[in-house]
Amino acid sequence: MKQKLQQALRSSLDRLKKSKQLSFQLPEEIQIEYTRSPEFGDFASNIALVLAKQLQVKPHELAQWIIEALSAEEWLEKVEVAGPGFINFYLSSDTQNQVVADVLKETENYGRKDIGKGQRVHIEYVSANPTGPLHVGHGRSAAYGAAVSDILQATGFNVHREYYINDVGRQMDILAISVWLRYLDACGEEFDFPRNGYKGDYIREIAVELKSHYGDRFHRIAEEVFNGVPKDATSEDQEKQKEAHTDAIVVRAKELLGDDYKIVHQFGLNIILADIKEDLAEFGVHYQTWFSEKALSVDGAIDKGIEALRKKGFLYEKEDALWFQSTQFGDEKDRVLRRANGQLTYFASDIAYHWNKLQRGFEVIIDVLGADHHGYVPRVRAAMQALGLEPKAFYAPLVQFAILYRGEKRIQMSTRGGKFVTLRELRNEVGNDATRFFYLMRKSDQHMDFDLELAKSQSNDNPVYYIQYAYARICSVFRQLREKGTLFNQSIGLQSLSSLKESHEQALMNYLSRYPETLSLCALNLEPHHLANYLKELANLFHTYYNAHTFIVDDEALCQARLCLIKAVQQVIKNGFVLLGVSTPEKM
RNA sequence: GCGCCUGUAGCUCAGUGGAUAGAGCGUACGGUUGCGGUCCGUAAGGUCGCAGGUUCAACUCCUGCCAGGCGCACCA
C-alpha cells in the first residue's frame, strides 16, 4: 500500500513539474507513514514539507497542489492537507477490508515476505561454556536467538542456527578437576575444595555418577594430589593465587591420572552438555549444529584461520608473541593470537571458528552475545573484516541480563557463590510461554525487570495470558457457534466485509494490515520485541471489540463478516506466537 | 583514566527526523457487568538527565557535561 501511495505521489509530482514548470530534486524515497490516529487518515506523507524549501513555496500550499494533481484512485477515499503540510490519505473501506481476505487466504504465510532473498545467515547464540547448567541470563539469549532466527527465516533468509561448544581450555580443565575432587571426596579423601573450582551441587552429582560408573579407578590419596601445589588464596579477591592453585591441581591431575584424565574431563562435559541440550530443547530452542571447539583444534583449523590472516598481511611478531592488527579495523589495541609461551589464545580459535563460518559460505554472520562481552565485539568485527566480510554483514547484538523479581522483592544472584537461578528453575516456575514472552517483550540490549509473580498470574495484567486469552476467546466463539448449530461460512463473510463499519472493526483491520511491516521491522533490526508489542496491542484491540459488540448476530452477512474478521485476528496471533515460541491454547 | 550501553509519567516500558511525546499498571471519579475472567469514559501525572549545535521540523542526529550499568589480559 505504501508503494502504491508513493507511486501516486510520484506521478502527481511529475505532472506538477510540467504544469507549473517546477524543478526539484526528489528524495531517494518518498516517505509514507502510518498515522498516529484515525483523525489523520490512514497514511500520511511529509513530501510537501521536504520539498517546500527547494521550491520556495509554503509547505501547505505545495501540499494542496500535489493533491490537486493526484489522479483519482478507487482505493482512495479522500486526501487532505493537515498541520504544517502533511498529506493525509484516507483509504476507501473496501481497501481496508481486503486485509481480512488476505489473512484468511494466506493463513500461516500471512506476513511472510521475501526480504532476505535466500541469503545465508549464520546465527550463533547462547554458546555458554559447558561448565554448568544454563542460568536465566542464557535463557534470555536463547529466547532472543531463537526468535530472531525464526523471524529471519520467515522473512526470506536462509538461517543456520549454531551453538559453539567451548569444550577445551582452562575452564574445562577446572570443571574436570572440580568433578575429580568431588569424586575423591566421595571416596573419603579430606581436603579443602579450591575457591576457584565449580562449587555447584551438580558437580557432586556428576562425581557420584562417575564413581558408580568407574568405581575407585581414579582414586588417589589427597596428600599426593596436593603435593607441591601452591596454597589456595585465603580470600576471594586474590585472583592470581586462586588461579595458580587450580592450575597446579590440573597439572597434578594430568600427571596422576595419565590418559584417564581425558575420561574424567569428557565425563563431566558429556553430562553437562546433555543437560544443556535437553534444557534448550524443552524451551523450544533448536539448533542445526552443535559446533565443537575441540574438533576445530584437532583438524588444524586454527592454523588455517591464522594463515588466512597472515596472507592478508595483518599479523606481526612482537616480544615472541603473534599479534593481529585489529587496530586497523577500529579496535583499541592489537590482540595476541599466540602467546610468548607458545600457547594459542581463545581469540585465535575464535578467529578460526569465524573463518570457518565464512568458508561454509555464510553471507551474514550474527553473534548473539551477553552484554558483559561487549568489549570483545570490536576485535571479532576486526577479524571478520580482515577476513573479507563486509562490515555490515556482521552483527553482534547484545543481550542484557534480566533482573528477577518476586513481586516487589528482587532475587539476588551471584555467579561466584554458585547461587544463580537456572533457566530450568525459571521455566518450571513460570512456564515456557511466559518465560519466552517476558524475555522478548523488552529490547534485548536493555536491562529488564522480570516479575515472576506477574509472569505466573492468570490475569490481564500478564501480557502472555492476555494475548493467549484473546486467542482462546476466539476459539470459544467458534465453539459456541457450533453449539448453536450455526455454520461458519467464509465466502459469505468475505463477500460481506463491507458491512464491517464499526470503528472497532476499522481499527482492527487497519492494525492487521500492519503485521507484515512489523515483521520486516523485527527482521531488519534484529528486534523481536516489536512483534511482542504488536501482539499485545492486537489482543487489546480485539478484547475491546469483543466487549463492544456481539459477533453471533441474526444478520447473517454481518455475522459471517465479523467471524471472518476475528478469525483473521486469531490467525495473526498464531503466526506471531509461532515466531516467538509461545503456544496458543484453544482453551484456558 | 579510556571505551561501549542506558537515562521518557509514581512504577514497568514503547516511540522507523514529523502533527498535541504514548501504552499498561497504579491513583481519583463516573458508567457498564449475560460470547469466558470484562470493558469504556474522564481526570491528575512529563523542563523526554542537563547544556549547546544541525534541521522547515529533534525524545530521535552531532558535541560537551551529569548519573547508572558493563567492559578494559600474552584469561576464556
XYZ file of C-alpha atoms in Angstrom, chain A residues 7 10 13 63 66 70 76 84 96 193 232 234 253 295 297 323 365 388 398 438 475 563 585:
23
model
C 3.725 5.779 -6.950
C 5.474 10.446 -7.815
C 4.760 15.449 -8.803
C 0.670 20.003 -0.458
C 0.120 17.861 -5.045
C -3.241 13.373 -7.867
C -8.536 6.297 -2.097
C 2.132 22.184 8.711
C -9.219 -1.702 4.279
C 37.908 -27.569 47.900
C 44.905 -21.604 47.738
C 42.701 -17.019 51.676
C 45.583 -34.412 37.862
C 37.059 -30.501 16.759
C 41.716 -27.604 17.160
C 49.717 -10.301 17.118
C 27.111 -13.545 10.463
C 36.962 -10.116 3.929
C 23.933 -7.829 22.853
C 8.764 -11.913 29.015
C -11.782 -20.349 19.627
C -16.452 -14.114 12.170
C -4.019 -22.999 23.656
